[in-house]
PDB file of C-alpha atoms in Angstrom:
ATOM      1  CA  MET A1230     -37.184 -12.203  -0.689  1.00 77.00           C
ATOM      2  CA  THR A1231     -35.825  -8.754  -1.598  1.00 94.00           C
ATOM      3  CA  ILE A1232     -37.765  -5.788  -2.774  1.00 92.00           C
ATOM      4  CA  THR A1233     -36.315  -6.318  -6.201  1.00 93.00           C
ATOM      5  CA  THR A1234     -37.182  -9.849  -6.359  1.00 95.00           C
ATOM      6  CA  ALA A1235     -40.753  -9.237  -5.330  1.00 96.00           C
ATOM      7  CA  ALA A1236     -41.062  -6.678  -7.877  1.00 96.00           C
ATOM      8  CA  ARG A1237     -39.812  -8.800 -10.589  1.00 96.00           C
ATOM      9  CA  THR A1238     -42.136 -11.491  -9.659  1.00 96.00           C
ATOM     10  CA  VAL A1239     -45.106  -9.309  -9.708  1.00 97.00           C
ATOM     11  CA  THR A1240     -44.275  -7.766 -13.188  1.00 96.00           C
ATOM     12  CA  ASP A1241     -43.651 -11.047 -14.432  1.00 95.00           C
ATOM     13  CA  ILE A1242     -46.754 -12.823 -13.302  1.00 97.00           C
ATOM     14  CA  LEU A1243     -49.108  -9.611 -14.033  1.00 97.00           C
ATOM     15  CA  GLN A1244     -47.554  -8.757 -17.408  1.00 96.00           C
ATOM     16  CA  PRO A1245     -50.029  -7.782 -20.200  1.00 96.00           C
ATOM     17  CA  ARG A1246     -50.044 -10.834 -21.739  1.00 96.00           C
ATOM     18  CA  ASN A1247     -51.422 -12.710 -18.638  1.00 97.00           C
ATOM     19  CA  VAL A1248     -53.534  -9.984 -17.505  1.00 97.00           C
ATOM     20  CA  LEU A1249     -55.219 -10.183 -20.799  1.00 97.00           C
ATOM     21  CA  LEU A1250     -55.720 -13.611 -21.061  1.00 96.00           C
ATOM     22  CA  ALA A1251     -57.509 -14.089 -17.795  1.00 96.00           C
ATOM     23  CA  GLY A1252     -59.367 -10.521 -18.442  1.00 96.00           C
ATOM     24  CA  MET A1253     -60.591 -11.279 -22.021  1.00 97.00           C
ATOM     25  CA  LEU A1254     -61.952 -14.844 -21.124  1.00 96.00           C
ATOM     26  CA  GLY A1255     -63.895 -13.084 -18.245  1.00 95.00           C
ATOM     27  CA  ILE A1256     -65.142 -10.548 -20.612  1.00 94.00           C
ATOM     28  CA  GLY A1257     -65.997 -13.194 -23.220  1.00 95.00           C
ATOM     29  CA  ILE A1258     -68.028 -15.179 -20.901  1.00 95.00           C
ATOM     30  CA  ALA A1259     -69.890 -11.949 -19.680  1.00 92.00           C
ATOM     31  CA  ALA A1260     -70.502 -11.055 -23.286  1.00 91.00           C
ATOM     32  CA  ALA A1261     -72.021 -14.096 -24.377  1.00 93.00           C
ATOM     33  CA  GLY A1262     -73.760 -14.982 -21.205  1.00 93.00           C
ATOM     34  CA  ASP A1263     -72.302 -18.602 -20.981  1.00 94.00           C
ATOM     35  CA  TRP A1264     -69.147 -20.590 -21.838  1.00 94.00           C
ATOM     36  CA  THR A1265     -69.613 -20.020 -25.561  1.00 93.00           C
ATOM     37  CA  GLY A1266     -67.948 -16.598 -24.839  1.00 96.00           C
ATOM     38  CA  ILE A1267     -64.652 -18.429 -24.128  1.00 97.00           C
ATOM     39  CA  PRO A1268     -63.349 -18.620 -27.628  1.00 97.00           C
ATOM     40  CA  TRP A1269     -64.208 -15.099 -28.239  1.00 97.00           C
ATOM     41  CA  GLY A1270     -62.110 -14.281 -25.011  1.00 97.00           C
ATOM     42  CA  LEU A1271     -59.422 -16.232 -26.290  1.00 97.00           C
ATOM     43  CA  LEU A1272     -59.517 -14.637 -29.596  1.00 98.00           C
ATOM     44  CA  GLY A1273     -59.256 -11.427 -27.742  1.00 97.00           C
ATOM     45  CA  ALA A1274     -56.456 -12.294 -25.538  1.00 98.00           C
ATOM     46  CA  LEU A1275     -54.467 -13.806 -28.618  1.00 98.00           C
ATOM     47  CA  CYS A1276     -54.864 -10.615 -30.508  1.00 98.00           C
ATOM     48  CA  ALA A1277     -54.387  -7.986 -27.657  1.00 97.00           C
ATOM     49  CA  GLY A1278     -51.824  -9.760 -25.602  1.00 96.00           C
ATOM     50  CA  ILE A1279     -50.391 -12.935 -26.979  1.00 97.00           C
ATOM     51  CA  ILE A1280     -49.345 -11.869 -30.327  1.00 97.00           C
ATOM     52  CA  PRO A1281     -47.712  -8.503 -29.153  1.00 96.00           C
ATOM     53  CA  ALA A1282     -45.768 -10.568 -26.277  1.00 95.00           C
ATOM     54  CA  ALA A1283     -44.635 -12.889 -29.067  1.00 95.00           C
ATOM     55  CA  TYR A1284     -43.510  -9.986 -31.283  1.00 95.00           C
ATOM     56  CA  ILE A1285     -41.776  -8.551 -28.664  1.00 93.00           C
ATOM     57  CA  GLU A1286     -40.118 -11.922 -27.927  1.00 93.00           C
ATOM     58  CA  TRP A1287     -38.886 -12.115 -31.533  1.00 94.00           C
ATOM     59  CA  GLU A1288     -37.446  -8.865 -31.614  1.00 91.00           C
ATOM     60  CA  ARG A1289     -35.631  -9.564 -28.307  1.00 90.00           C
ATOM     61  CA  LYS A1290     -34.061 -12.829 -29.670  1.00 91.00           C
ATOM     62  CA  ARG A1291     -32.992 -10.807 -32.822  1.00 90.00           C
ATOM     63  CA  GLY A1292     -31.362  -8.290 -30.334  1.00 85.00           C
ATOM     64  CA  THR A1293     -33.454  -5.418 -31.006  1.00 83.00           C
ATOM     65  CA  TRP A1294     -34.365  -5.045 -27.151  1.00 76.00           C
ATOM     66  CA  GLY A1295     -32.510  -6.314 -24.166  1.00 75.00           C
ATOM     67  CA  ASP A1296     -35.791  -7.692 -22.798  1.00 76.00           C
ATOM     68  CA  ARG A1297     -39.621  -7.629 -22.812  1.00 78.00           C
ATOM     69  CA  HIS A1298     -39.840  -4.340 -20.983  1.00 79.00           C
ATOM     70  CA  VAL A1299     -38.280  -2.099 -23.770  1.00 84.00           C
ATOM     71  CA  VAL A1300     -37.467   0.618 -21.229  1.00 79.00           C
ATOM     72  CA  ASP A1301     -36.451   2.771 -24.152  1.00 82.00           C
ATOM     73  CA  ARG A1302     -39.524   4.908 -25.416  1.00 84.00           C
ATOM     74  CA  THR A1303     -38.116   5.620 -28.518  1.00 85.00           C
ATOM     75  CA  LYS A1304     -38.056   1.917 -29.532  1.00 86.00           C
ATOM     76  CA  ARG A1305     -41.643   1.291 -28.686  1.00 89.00           C
ATOM     77  CA  SER A1306     -43.479   2.696 -31.736  1.00 91.00           C
ATOM     78  CA  PRO A1307     -43.177  -0.786 -33.740  1.00 93.00           C
ATOM     79  CA  ILE A1308     -44.566  -2.331 -30.549  1.00 94.00           C
ATOM     80  CA  PHE A1309     -48.028  -0.267 -30.905  1.00 95.00           C
ATOM     81  CA  VAL A1310     -48.073  -0.653 -34.498  1.00 96.00           C
ATOM     82  CA  VAL A1311     -48.145  -4.326 -34.032  1.00 96.00           C
ATOM     83  CA  ILE A1312     -50.696  -4.275 -31.174  1.00 97.00           C
ATOM     84  CA  LEU A1313     -53.011  -1.835 -33.333  1.00 97.00           C
ATOM     85  CA  ALA A1314     -52.835  -4.184 -36.262  1.00 98.00           C
ATOM     86  CA  SER A1315     -53.372  -7.263 -34.292  1.00 98.00           C
ATOM     87  CA  ILE A1316     -56.293  -5.833 -32.370  1.00 98.00           C
ATOM     88  CA  GLY A1317     -57.688  -4.249 -35.537  1.00 97.00           C
ATOM     89  CA  LEU A1318     -57.681  -7.814 -37.297  1.00 98.00           C
ATOM     90  CA  GLY A1319     -59.230  -9.444 -34.340  1.00 98.00           C
ATOM     91  CA  SER A1320     -61.929  -6.965 -34.202  1.00 97.00           C
ATOM     92  CA  LEU A1321     -62.625  -7.587 -37.914  1.00 97.00           C
ATOM     93  CA  ALA A1322     -62.613 -11.507 -37.153  1.00 98.00           C
ATOM     94  CA  MET A1323     -65.068 -10.902 -34.415  1.00 97.00           C
ATOM     95  CA  VAL A1324     -67.345  -8.698 -36.473  1.00 97.00           C
ATOM     96  CA  LEU A1325     -67.375 -11.051 -39.582  1.00 97.00           C
ATOM     97  CA  GLY A1326     -67.888 -14.206 -36.924  1.00 97.00           C
ATOM     98  CA  ARG A1327     -70.722 -12.150 -35.070  1.00 96.00           C
ATOM     99  CA  ALA A1328     -69.178 -11.933 -31.610  1.00 96.00           C
ATOM    100  CA  PRO A1329     -70.956 -10.753 -28.842  1.00 95.00           C
ATOM    101  CA  THR A1330     -71.100  -7.095 -28.878  1.00 92.00           C
ATOM    102  CA  GLY A1331     -69.495  -6.910 -25.269  1.00 91.00           C
ATOM    103  CA  ILE A1332     -66.305  -8.534 -26.390  1.00 94.00           C
ATOM    104  CA  LEU A1333     -66.089  -6.442 -29.464  1.00 94.00           C
ATOM    105  CA  ILE A1334     -66.498  -3.217 -27.463  1.00 93.00           C
ATOM    106  CA  ALA A1335     -63.564  -4.524 -25.148  1.00 94.00           C
ATOM    107  CA  MET A1336     -61.162  -4.729 -28.017  1.00 96.00           C
ATOM    108  CA  LEU A1337     -62.051  -1.495 -29.328  1.00 94.00           C
ATOM    109  CA  ALA A1338     -61.590   0.098 -25.847  1.00 95.00           C
ATOM    110  CA  LEU A1339     -58.053  -1.501 -25.960  1.00 97.00           C
ATOM    111  CA  TRP A1340     -57.450  -0.234 -29.513  1.00 96.00           C
ATOM    112  CA  ALA A1341     -58.216   3.246 -28.480  1.00 95.00           C
ATOM    113  CA  MET A1342     -56.127   2.839 -25.408  1.00 97.00           C
ATOM    114  CA  THR A1343     -53.334   1.740 -27.428  1.00 97.00           C
ATOM    115  CA  ILE A1344     -53.689   4.797 -29.697  1.00 97.00           C
ATOM    116  CA  GLY A1345     -53.465   7.096 -26.409  1.00 97.00           C
ATOM    117  CA  LEU A1346     -50.301   5.068 -25.353  1.00 97.00           C
ATOM    118  CA  LEU A1347     -48.512   5.571 -28.666  1.00 96.00           C
ATOM    119  CA  ALA A1348     -49.506   9.210 -29.008  1.00 97.00           C
ATOM    120  CA  ILE A1349     -48.296   9.845 -25.151  1.00 97.00           C
ATOM    121  CA  ASN A1350     -45.219   7.716 -25.895  1.00 95.00           C
ATOM    122  CA  THR A1351     -44.128  10.034 -28.784  1.00 94.00           C
ATOM    123  CA  VAL A1352     -43.171  12.637 -26.085  1.00 95.00           C
ATOM    124  CA  TRP A1353     -43.126  11.212 -22.851  1.00 96.00           C
ATOM    125  CA  LYS A1354     -42.726   7.645 -21.209  1.00 95.00           C
ATOM    126  CA  ILE A1355     -45.953   6.023 -20.115  1.00 97.00           C
ATOM    127  CA  SER A1356     -46.408   2.768 -18.318  1.00 97.00           C
ATOM    128  CA  VAL A1357     -48.297   0.027 -20.631  1.00 97.00           C
ATOM    129  CA  ASP A1358     -48.159  -2.692 -17.942  1.00 97.00           C
ATOM    130  CA  SER A1359     -50.264  -0.283 -15.581  1.00 98.00           C
ATOM    131  CA  ALA A1360     -52.570   0.763 -18.471  1.00 98.00           C
ATOM    132  CA  VAL A1361     -53.452  -2.699 -19.328  1.00 98.00           C
ATOM    133  CA  ALA A1362     -53.960  -3.899 -15.576  1.00 98.00           C
ATOM    134  CA  SER A1363     -56.057  -0.865 -15.046  1.00 98.00           C
ATOM    135  CA  ALA A1364     -58.136  -1.379 -18.272  1.00 97.00           C
ATOM    136  CA  VAL A1365     -58.926  -5.117 -17.457  1.00 96.00           C
ATOM    137  CA  VAL A1366     -60.135  -4.423 -14.047  1.00 96.00           C
ATOM    138  CA  ALA A1367     -62.221  -1.563 -15.165  1.00 94.00           C
ATOM    139  CA  MET A1368     -63.672  -3.717 -18.123  1.00 93.00           C
ATOM    140  CA  LEU A1369     -64.366  -6.579 -15.485  1.00 93.00           C
ATOM    141  CA  ALA A1370     -65.991  -4.373 -13.092  1.00 91.00           C
ATOM    142  CA  VAL A1371     -68.547  -3.031 -15.933  1.00 88.00           C
ATOM    143  CA  VAL A1372     -69.462  -6.436 -17.297  1.00 86.00           C
ATOM    144  CA  HIS A1373     -69.521  -8.608 -14.048  1.00 85.00           C
ATOM    145  CA  SER A1374     -69.776  -6.451 -10.881  1.00 88.00           C
ATOM    146  CA  PRO A1375     -68.358  -3.410  -9.190  1.00 89.00           C
ATOM    147  CA  TRP A1376     -66.846  -6.055  -6.728  1.00 92.00           C
ATOM    148  CA  TRP A1377     -64.124  -6.447  -9.418  1.00 90.00           C
ATOM    149  CA  LEU A1378     -62.850  -2.938  -8.348  1.00 92.00           C
ATOM    150  CA  LEU A1379     -61.142  -4.511  -5.651  1.00 95.00           C
ATOM    151  CA  ALA A1380     -58.768  -6.017  -8.064  1.00 96.00           C
ATOM    152  CA  TYR A1381     -57.359  -2.436  -8.297  1.00 97.00           C
ATOM    153  CA  VAL A1382     -55.047  -3.935  -5.581  1.00 98.00           C
ATOM    154  CA  LEU A1383     -53.297  -5.739  -8.384  1.00 97.00           C
ATOM    155  CA  THR A1384     -53.225  -2.671 -10.482  1.00 98.00           C
ATOM    156  CA  ALA A1385     -51.513  -1.090  -7.733  1.00 98.00           C
ATOM    157  CA  ALA A1386     -49.134  -3.869  -7.352  1.00 98.00           C
ATOM    158  CA  VAL A1387     -48.154  -3.778 -11.109  1.00 98.00           C
ATOM    159  CA  CYS A1388     -47.723   0.096 -10.596  1.00 98.00           C
ATOM    160  CA  TRP A1389     -45.391  -0.345  -7.602  1.00 98.00           C
ATOM    161  CA  SER A1390     -43.386  -3.106  -9.265  1.00 98.00           C
ATOM    162  CA  ARG A1391     -42.635  -0.931 -12.395  1.00 97.00           C
ATOM    163  CA  VAL A1392     -41.498   1.856 -10.059  1.00 97.00           C
ATOM    164  CA  ALA A1393     -39.599  -0.430  -7.849  1.00 97.00           C
ATOM    165  CA  LEU A1394     -37.872  -1.697 -10.756  1.00 96.00           C
ATOM    166  CA  THR A1395     -37.115   1.756 -12.131  1.00 95.00           C
ATOM    167  CA  TYR A1396     -38.746   1.152 -15.396  1.00 95.00           C
ATOM    168  CA  HIS A1397     -41.067   3.968 -14.705  1.00 96.00           C
ATOM    169  CA  THR A1398     -41.807   6.960 -12.376  1.00 97.00           C
ATOM    170  CA  VAL A1399     -45.040   7.282 -10.091  1.00 98.00           C
ATOM    171  CA  ALA A1400     -46.291   9.602 -12.609  1.00 98.00           C
ATOM    172  CA  GLN A1401     -45.858   7.243 -15.410  1.00 98.00           C
ATOM    173  CA  THR A1402     -47.649   4.518 -13.772  1.00 98.00           C
ATOM    174  CA  LEU A1403     -50.674   6.451 -12.499  1.00 98.00           C
ATOM    175  CA  ALA A1404     -50.875   8.113 -16.221  1.00 98.00           C
ATOM    176  CA  GLY A1405     -50.981   4.505 -17.492  1.00 98.00           C
ATOM    177  CA  ALA A1406     -53.315   3.366 -15.047  1.00 98.00           C
ATOM    178  CA  SER A1407     -55.626   6.385 -15.651  1.00 97.00           C
ATOM    179  CA  LEU A1408     -55.677   6.009 -19.271  1.00 97.00           C
ATOM    180  CA  GLY A1409     -56.659   2.529 -19.066  1.00 97.00           C
ATOM    181  CA  ALA A1410     -59.353   3.113 -16.637  1.00 95.00           C
ATOM    182  CA  ALA A1411     -60.712   6.004 -18.714  1.00 94.00           C
ATOM    183  CA  THR A1412     -60.570   4.170 -22.098  1.00 93.00           C
ATOM    184  CA  ALA A1413     -62.139   0.966 -20.872  1.00 90.00           C
ATOM    185  CA  ALA A1414     -64.984   2.993 -19.052  1.00 84.00           C
ATOM    186  CA  ALA A1415     -65.901   5.316 -21.869  1.00 80.00           C
ATOM    187  CA  PHE A1416     -66.303   2.350 -24.193  1.00 76.00           C
ATOM    188  CA  LEU A1417     -68.007   0.053 -21.813  1.00 72.00           C
ATOM    189  CA  LEU A1418     -70.401   2.592 -20.339  1.00 73.00           C
ATOM    190  CA  ALA A1419     -71.322   4.130 -23.743  1.00 64.00           C
TER     191      ALA A1419
END
């Protein structure tokens, strides 16, 4: 397997949609204290990851972007708007449905992270994939166990893959990972 093939495999498996699906389920379970958190986690994953990924795919099929990576930072703003709206509506549904506080806080952390990504992206390209991978690991470490910090090896793999595929520089992936960890920790430890 070539380095490019390995990097493509890592970036495809650990793309934000997949990381959020697994992570938000874990956060939902922790927030509720049992399996009843699974539907809340699924709602979080739907709004934070699946709907934005579907929007990117829809735009890709229309010819707006070449692939899901949207490497041209000047074309990313609409994605961030969709993410913010989707997370916002999902958070509202959680408030109205009386979701466990922990999953709502996780959604707000992702919303704040997206604001940061959008702001930075207006002047400099930052890695969304690295930010999401880092945020989810930080959230799982806070709500479950510090042992989850060992999963930062997966965040490092995401960062490596983005650089190996020349989608980002090392600085852009480190900035994304730092923003993800900082926003997640700030909300979840508050």
